[in-house]
Amino acid sequence: MPQALILFLSTFVLVFALGFQSLNVNQGRYMAAGITSFVVGSGQMLLYKLAPGAGWLEISAYLVGGPLGIVCSMLVHRRWMK
């Protein structure tokens, strides 16, 4: 799998999980907030390994993954956590 795609996906998952965790914390959902911490940590570890060698394509993938991740997180949280 190309590094740019992996970087996009890891950024998407990381920001998605951070947004989901924030919403859970704000709503007092302790278990869900704790579970998302593992996803956040996994996304960060992957980014720390891939980001240092990033070129322009990988940087672009990284920058696109964040905004999409947070918006999707908000939409999914609203539907799943009613």
GROMACS .gro file of N, CA, C and O in nm:
model
  328
    1MET      N    1   0.087  -0.118   0.000
    1MET     CA    2   0.000   0.000   0.000
    1MET      C    3   0.091   0.124   0.000
    1MET      O    4   0.184   0.131   0.079
    2PRO      N    5   0.064   0.218  -0.089
    2PRO     CA    6   0.149   0.337  -0.095
    2PRO      C    7   0.148   0.414   0.039
    2PRO      O    8   0.049   0.420   0.110
    3GLN      N    9   0.264   0.471   0.070
    3GLN     CA   10   0.279   0.542   0.196
    3GLN      C   11   0.181   0.659   0.209
    3GLN      O   12   0.132   0.686   0.318
    4ALA      N   13   0.150   0.728   0.101
    4ALA     CA   14   0.055   0.840   0.107
    4ALA      C   15  -0.083   0.791   0.152
    4ALA      O   16  -0.148   0.857   0.234
    5LEU      N   17  -0.126   0.678   0.102
    5LEU     CA   18  -0.257   0.624   0.142
    5LEU      C   19  -0.255   0.582   0.289
    5LEU      O   20  -0.350   0.608   0.363
    6ILE      N   21  -0.146   0.520   0.331
    6ILE     CA   22  -0.135   0.480   0.471
    6ILE      C   23  -0.135   0.603   0.561
    6ILE      O   24  -0.199   0.606   0.666
    7LEU      N   25  -0.065   0.708   0.520
    7LEU     CA   26  -0.060   0.831   0.598
    7LEU      C   27  -0.198   0.896   0.605
    7LEU      O   28  -0.241   0.943   0.710
    8PHE      N   29  -0.269   0.897   0.491
    8PHE     CA   30  -0.406   0.950   0.490
    8PHE      C   31  -0.495   0.873   0.587
    8PHE      O   32  -0.565   0.931   0.668
    9LEU      N   33  -0.491   0.741   0.577
    9LEU     CA   34  -0.578   0.658   0.661
    9LEU      C   35  -0.544   0.671   0.810
    9LEU      O   36  -0.633   0.679   0.893
   10SER      N   37  -0.414   0.675   0.840
   10SER     CA   38  -0.378   0.687   0.981
   10SER      C   39  -0.417   0.823   1.038
   10SER      O   40  -0.462   0.833   1.152
   11THR      N   41  -0.405   0.928   0.958
   11THR     CA   42  -0.447   1.061   1.003
   11THR      C   43  -0.599   1.065   1.018
   11THR      O   44  -0.651   1.118   1.117
   12PHE      N   45  -0.669   1.010   0.920
   12PHE     CA   46  -0.815   1.005   0.927
   12PHE      C   47  -0.861   0.934   1.053
   12PHE      O   48  -0.944   0.984   1.129
   13VAL      N   49  -0.805   0.815   1.078
   13VAL     CA   50  -0.844   0.736   1.196
   13VAL      C   51  -0.808   0.809   1.325
   13VAL      O   52  -0.887   0.812   1.419
   14LEU      N   53  -0.689   0.869   1.328
   14LEU     CA   54  -0.647   0.940   1.448
   14LEU      C   55  -0.740   1.057   1.480
   14LEU      O   56  -0.789   1.070   1.592
   15VAL      N   57  -0.767   1.142   1.382
   15VAL     CA   58  -0.853   1.258   1.406
   15VAL      C   59  -0.997   1.214   1.432
   15VAL      O   60  -1.065   1.272   1.516
   16PHE      N   61  -1.042   1.112   1.361
   16PHE     CA   62  -1.175   1.056   1.386
   16PHE      C   63  -1.186   1.013   1.532
   16PHE      O   64  -1.282   1.048   1.602
   17ALA      N   65  -1.086   0.938   1.579
   17ALA     CA   66  -1.089   0.889   1.717
   17ALA      C   67  -1.079   1.003   1.818
   17ALA      O   68  -1.147   1.001   1.922
   18LEU      N   69  -0.997   1.103   1.790
   18LEU     CA   70  -0.987   1.218   1.881
   18LEU      C   71  -1.120   1.293   1.891
   18LEU      O   72  -1.161   1.332   2.001
   19GLY      N   73  -1.185   1.313   1.778
   19GLY     CA   74  -1.316   1.379   1.780
   19GLY      C   75  -1.421   1.296   1.852
   19GLY      O   76  -1.498   1.348   1.933
   20PHE      N   77  -1.421   1.167   1.825
   20PHE     CA   78  -1.516   1.076   1.889
   20PHE      C   79  -1.493   1.073   2.040
   20PHE      O   80  -1.587   1.079   2.119
   21GLN      N   81  -1.366   1.069   2.079
   21GLN     CA   82  -1.332   1.068   2.220
   21GLN      C   83  -1.375   1.198   2.288
   21GLN      O   84  -1.430   1.197   2.398
   22SER      N   85  -1.352   1.309   2.223
   22SER     CA   86  -1.390   1.439   2.279
   22SER      C   87  -1.541   1.446   2.302
   22SER      O   88  -1.587   1.491   2.408
   23LEU      N   89  -1.616   1.400   2.205
   23LEU     CA   90  -1.762   1.400   2.220
   23LEU      C   91  -1.805   1.308   2.333
   23LEU      O   92  -1.895   1.341   2.411
   24ASN      N   93  -1.740   1.192   2.345
   24ASN     CA   94  -1.772   1.100   2.455
   24ASN      C   95  -1.739   1.161   2.590
   24ASN      O   96  -1.816   1.147   2.685
   25VAL      N   97  -1.625   1.227   2.601
   25VAL     CA   98  -1.586   1.290   2.728
   25VAL      C   99  -1.686   1.399   2.765
   25VAL      O  100  -1.732   1.407   2.878
   26ASN      N  101  -1.721   1.482   2.668
   26ASN     CA  102  -1.815   1.591   2.693
   26ASN      C  103  -1.952   1.540   2.736
   26ASN      O  104  -2.024   1.609   2.808
   27GLN      N  105  -1.989   1.420   2.693
   27GLN     CA  106  -2.119   1.363   2.727
   27GLN      C  107  -2.111   1.266   2.844
   27GLN      O  108  -2.209   1.199   2.877
   28GLY      N  109  -1.995   1.254   2.905
   28GLY     CA  110  -1.980   1.167   3.022
   28GLY      C  111  -1.984   1.019   2.992
   28GLY      O  112  -2.021   0.939   3.077
   29ARG      N  113  -1.943   0.979   2.874
   29ARG     CA  114  -1.942   0.837   2.835
   29ARG      C  115  -1.802   0.780   2.863
   29ARG      O  116  -1.717   0.777   2.776
   30TYR      N  117  -1.781   0.735   2.986
   30TYR     CA  118  -1.649   0.694   3.032
   30TYR      C  119  -1.593   0.574   2.955
   30TYR      O  120  -1.477   0.576   2.914
   31MET      N  121  -1.672   0.471   2.938
   31MET     CA  122  -1.625   0.349   2.871
   31MET      C  123  -1.586   0.378   2.726
   31MET      O  124  -1.479   0.338   2.681
   32ALA      N  125  -1.672   0.447   2.655
   32ALA     CA  126  -1.644   0.479   2.515
   32ALA      C  127  -1.520   0.568   2.503
   32ALA      O  128  -1.438   0.550   2.412
   33ALA      N  129  -1.504   0.663   2.595
   33ALA     CA  130  -1.387   0.751   2.593
   33ALA      C  131  -1.260   0.672   2.618
   33ALA      O  132  -1.157   0.695   2.554
   34GLY      N  133  -1.266   0.577   2.708
   34GLY     CA  134  -1.149   0.494   2.736
   34GLY      C  135  -1.111   0.405   2.620
   34GLY      O  136  -0.993   0.391   2.587
   35ILE      N  137  -1.210   0.348   2.553
   35ILE     CA  138  -1.183   0.261   2.439
   35ILE      C  139  -1.119   0.338   2.324
   35ILE      O  140  -1.025   0.290   2.261
   36THR      N  141  -1.166   0.459   2.300
   36THR     CA  142  -1.110   0.536   2.189
   36THR      C  143  -0.965   0.576   2.214
   36THR      O  144  -0.892   0.606   2.120
   37SER      N  145  -0.922   0.575   2.340
   37SER     CA  146  -0.782   0.608   2.370
   37SER      C  147  -0.686   0.510   2.303
   37SER      O  148  -0.577   0.549   2.260
   38PHE      N  149  -0.725   0.384   2.293
   38PHE     CA  150  -0.640   0.286   2.226
   38PHE      C  151  -0.628   0.315   2.076
   38PHE      O  152  -0.522   0.300   2.017
   39VAL      N  153  -0.736   0.359   2.016
   39VAL     CA  154  -0.734   0.394   1.874
   39VAL      C  155  -0.647   0.518   1.851
   39VAL      O  156  -0.569   0.524   1.757
   40VAL      N  157  -0.659   0.616   1.941
   40VAL     CA  158  -0.579   0.738   1.932
   40VAL      C  159  -0.430   0.703   1.940
   40VAL      O  160  -0.349   0.747   1.859
   41GLY      N  161  -0.394   0.621   2.037
   41GLY     CA  162  -0.254   0.582   2.053
   41GLY      C  163  -0.199   0.507   1.933
   41GLY      O  164  -0.086   0.530   1.890
   42SER      N  165  -0.280   0.419   1.875
   42SER     CA  166  -0.237   0.344   1.756
   42SER      C  167  -0.214   0.437   1.638
   42SER      O  168  -0.116   0.424   1.565
   43GLY      N  169  -0.305   0.531   1.619
   43GLY     CA  170  -0.290   0.627   1.509
   43GLY      C  171  -0.167   0.714   1.526
   43GLY      O  172  -0.094   0.742   1.430
   44GLN      N  173  -0.139   0.754   1.650
   44GLN     CA  174  -0.021   0.837   1.675
   44GLN      C  175   0.107   0.760   1.648
   44GLN      O  176   0.201   0.814   1.589
   45MET      N  177   0.114   0.635   1.691
   45MET     CA  178   0.234   0.556   1.668
   45MET      C  179   0.262   0.539   1.519
   45MET      O  180   0.376   0.549   1.475
   46LEU      N  181   0.158   0.514   1.442
   46LEU     CA  182   0.176   0.498   1.299
   46LEU      C  183   0.223   0.628   1.234
   46LEU      O  184   0.314   0.628   1.151
   47LEU      N  185   0.166   0.739   1.275
   47LEU     CA  186   0.209   0.869   1.221
   47LEU      C  187   0.353   0.899   1.256
   47LEU      O  188   0.429   0.952   1.174
   48TYR      N  189   0.395   0.868   1.379
   48TYR     CA  190   0.533   0.895   1.420
   48TYR      C  191   0.632   0.815   1.336
   48TYR      O  192   0.743   0.860   1.312
   49LYS      N  193   0.592   0.698   1.290
   49LYS     CA  194   0.680   0.616   1.207
   49LYS      C  195   0.684   0.665   1.062
   49LYS      O  196   0.787   0.658   0.998
   50LEU      N  197   0.571   0.712   1.011
   50LEU     CA  198   0.562   0.747   0.868
   50LEU      C  199   0.594   0.893   0.837
   50LEU      O  200   0.645   0.923   0.730
   51ALA      N  201   0.560   0.984   0.924
   51ALA     CA  202   0.569   1.127   0.893
   51ALA      C  203   0.711   1.179   0.868
   51ALA      O  204   0.728   1.265   0.783
   52PRO      N  205   0.814   1.130   0.938
   52PRO     CA  206   0.947   1.189   0.917
   52PRO      C  207   0.997   1.181   0.773
   52PRO      O  208   1.069   1.270   0.728
   53GLY      N  209   0.961   1.081   0.697
   53GLY     CA  210   1.008   1.067   0.560
   53GLY      C  211   0.909   1.117   0.456
   53GLY      O  212   0.922   1.086   0.339
   54ALA      N  213   0.812   1.195   0.497
   54ALA     CA  214   0.704   1.237   0.407
   54ALA      C  215   0.751   1.339   0.304
   54ALA      O  216   0.823   1.433   0.335
   55GLY      N  217   0.706   1.317   0.180
   55GLY     CA  218   0.724   1.414   0.072
   55GLY      C  219   0.595   1.493   0.054
   55GLY      O  220   0.504   1.484   0.136
   56TRP      N  221   0.588   1.567  -0.055
   56TRP     CA  222   0.470   1.652  -0.076
   56TRP      C  223   0.340   1.573  -0.090
   56TRP      O  224   0.235   1.615  -0.041
   57LEU      N  225   0.344   1.459  -0.155
   57LEU     CA  226   0.223   1.378  -0.171
   57LEU      C  227   0.176   1.327  -0.035
   57LEU      O  228   0.056   1.333  -0.003
   58GLU      N  229   0.269   1.279   0.046
   58GLU     CA  230   0.234   1.229   0.178
   58GLU      C  231   0.183   1.341   0.269
   58GLU      O  232   0.090   1.323   0.347
   59ILE      N  233   0.246   1.458   0.260
   59ILE     CA  234   0.202   1.573   0.339
   59ILE      C  235   0.060   1.613   0.301
   59ILE      O  236  -0.024   1.642   0.386
   60SER      N  237   0.031   1.611   0.170
   60SER     CA  238  -0.104   1.644   0.123
   60SER      C  239  -0.206   1.543   0.177
   60SER      O  240  -0.314   1.579   0.221
   61ALA      N  241  -0.170   1.415   0.173
   61ALA     CA  242  -0.258   1.310   0.225
   61ALA      C  243  -0.283   1.331   0.374
   61ALA      O  244  -0.396   1.316   0.423
   62TYR      N  245  -0.180   1.366   0.447
   62TYR     CA  246  -0.191   1.393   0.590
   62TYR      C  247  -0.286   1.510   0.616
   62TYR      O  248  -0.373   1.503   0.703
   63LEU      N  249  -0.272   1.616   0.539
   63LEU     CA  250  -0.355   1.735   0.559
   63LEU      C  251  -0.501   1.714   0.521
   63LEU      O  252  -0.590   1.777   0.578
   64VAL      N  253  -0.528   1.626   0.428
   64VAL     CA  254  -0.666   1.597   0.387
   64VAL      C  255  -0.734   1.502   0.486
   64VAL      O  256  -0.853   1.512   0.512
   65GLY      N  257  -0.658   1.411   0.544
   65GLY     CA  258  -0.715   1.312   0.636
   65GLY      C  259  -0.777   1.373   0.761
   65GLY      O  260  -0.879   1.325   0.809
   66GLY      N  261  -0.719   1.480   0.813
   66GLY     CA  262  -0.768   1.541   0.936
   66GLY      C  263  -0.908   1.600   0.925
   66GLY      O  264  -0.997   1.563   1.002
   67PRO      N  265  -0.930   1.692   0.830
   67PRO     CA  266  -1.064   1.750   0.818
   67PRO      C  267  -1.173   1.646   0.788
   67PRO      O  268  -1.282   1.653   0.843
   68LEU      N  269  -1.140   1.550   0.702
   68LEU     CA  270  -1.239   1.445   0.674
   68LEU      C  271  -1.265   1.360   0.797
   68LEU      O  272  -1.380   1.321   0.824
   69GLY      N  273  -1.162   1.333   0.873
   69GLY     CA  274  -1.176   1.252   0.994
   69GLY      C  275  -1.266   1.316   1.098
   69GLY      O  276  -1.352   1.251   1.156
   70ILE      N  277  -1.249   1.446   1.122
   70ILE     CA  278  -1.328   1.511   1.226
   70ILE      C  279  -1.475   1.525   1.186
   70ILE      O  280  -1.565   1.503   1.266
   71VAL      N  281  -1.499   1.557   1.059
   71VAL     CA  282  -1.639   1.570   1.013
   71VAL      C  283  -1.709   1.434   1.018
   71VAL      O  284  -1.823   1.425   1.067
   72CYS      N  285  -1.641   1.330   0.974
   72CYS     CA  286  -1.701   1.196   0.978
   72CYS      C  287  -1.725   1.152   1.123
   72CYS      O  288  -1.826   1.089   1.153
   73SER      N  289  -1.633   1.187   1.212
   73SER     CA  290  -1.648   1.153   1.353
   73SER      C  291  -1.774   1.216   1.411
   73SER      O  292  -1.850   1.150   1.484
   74MET      N  293  -1.796   1.341   1.381
   74MET     CA  294  -1.914   1.410   1.431
   74MET      C  295  -2.042   1.347   1.378
   74MET      O  296  -2.140   1.329   1.452
   75LEU      N  297  -2.043   1.313   1.249
   75LEU     CA  298  -2.161   1.251   1.189
   75LEU      C  299  -2.188   1.112   1.248
   75LEU      O  300  -2.302   1.079   1.282
   76VAL      N  301  -2.083   1.032   1.259
   76VAL     CA  302  -2.100   0.895   1.311
   76VAL      C  303  -2.141   0.899   1.458
   76VAL      O  304  -2.229   0.823   1.500
   77HIS      N  305  -2.081   0.985   1.536
   77HIS     CA  306  -2.115   0.993   1.679
   77HIS      C  307  -2.261   1.031   1.697
   77HIS      O  308  -2.330   0.974   1.782
   78ARG      N  309  -2.307   1.124   1.618
   78ARG     CA  310  -2.447   1.168   1.629
   78ARG      C  311  -2.543   1.052   1.602
   78ARG      O  312  -2.646   1.038   1.666
   79ARG      N  313  -2.508   0.966   1.504
   79ARG     CA  314  -2.597   0.855   1.469
   79ARG      C  315  -2.585   0.737   1.563
   79ARG      O  316  -2.682   0.672   1.595
   80TRP      N  317  -2.463   0.702   1.605
   80TRP     CA  318  -2.441   0.581   1.686
   80TRP      C  319  -2.470   0.602   1.833
   80TRP      O  320  -2.505   0.507   1.902
   81MET      N  321  -2.450   0.721   1.883
   81MET     CA  322  -2.456   0.743   2.028
   81MET      C  323  -2.583   0.817   2.071
   81MET      O  324  -2.579   0.898   2.161
   82LYS      N  325  -2.693   0.785   2.009
   82LYS     CA  326  -2.820   0.852   2.044
   82LYS      C  327  -2.867   0.811   2.180
   82LYS      O  328  -2.856   0.706   2.227
   0.00000   0.00000   0.00000
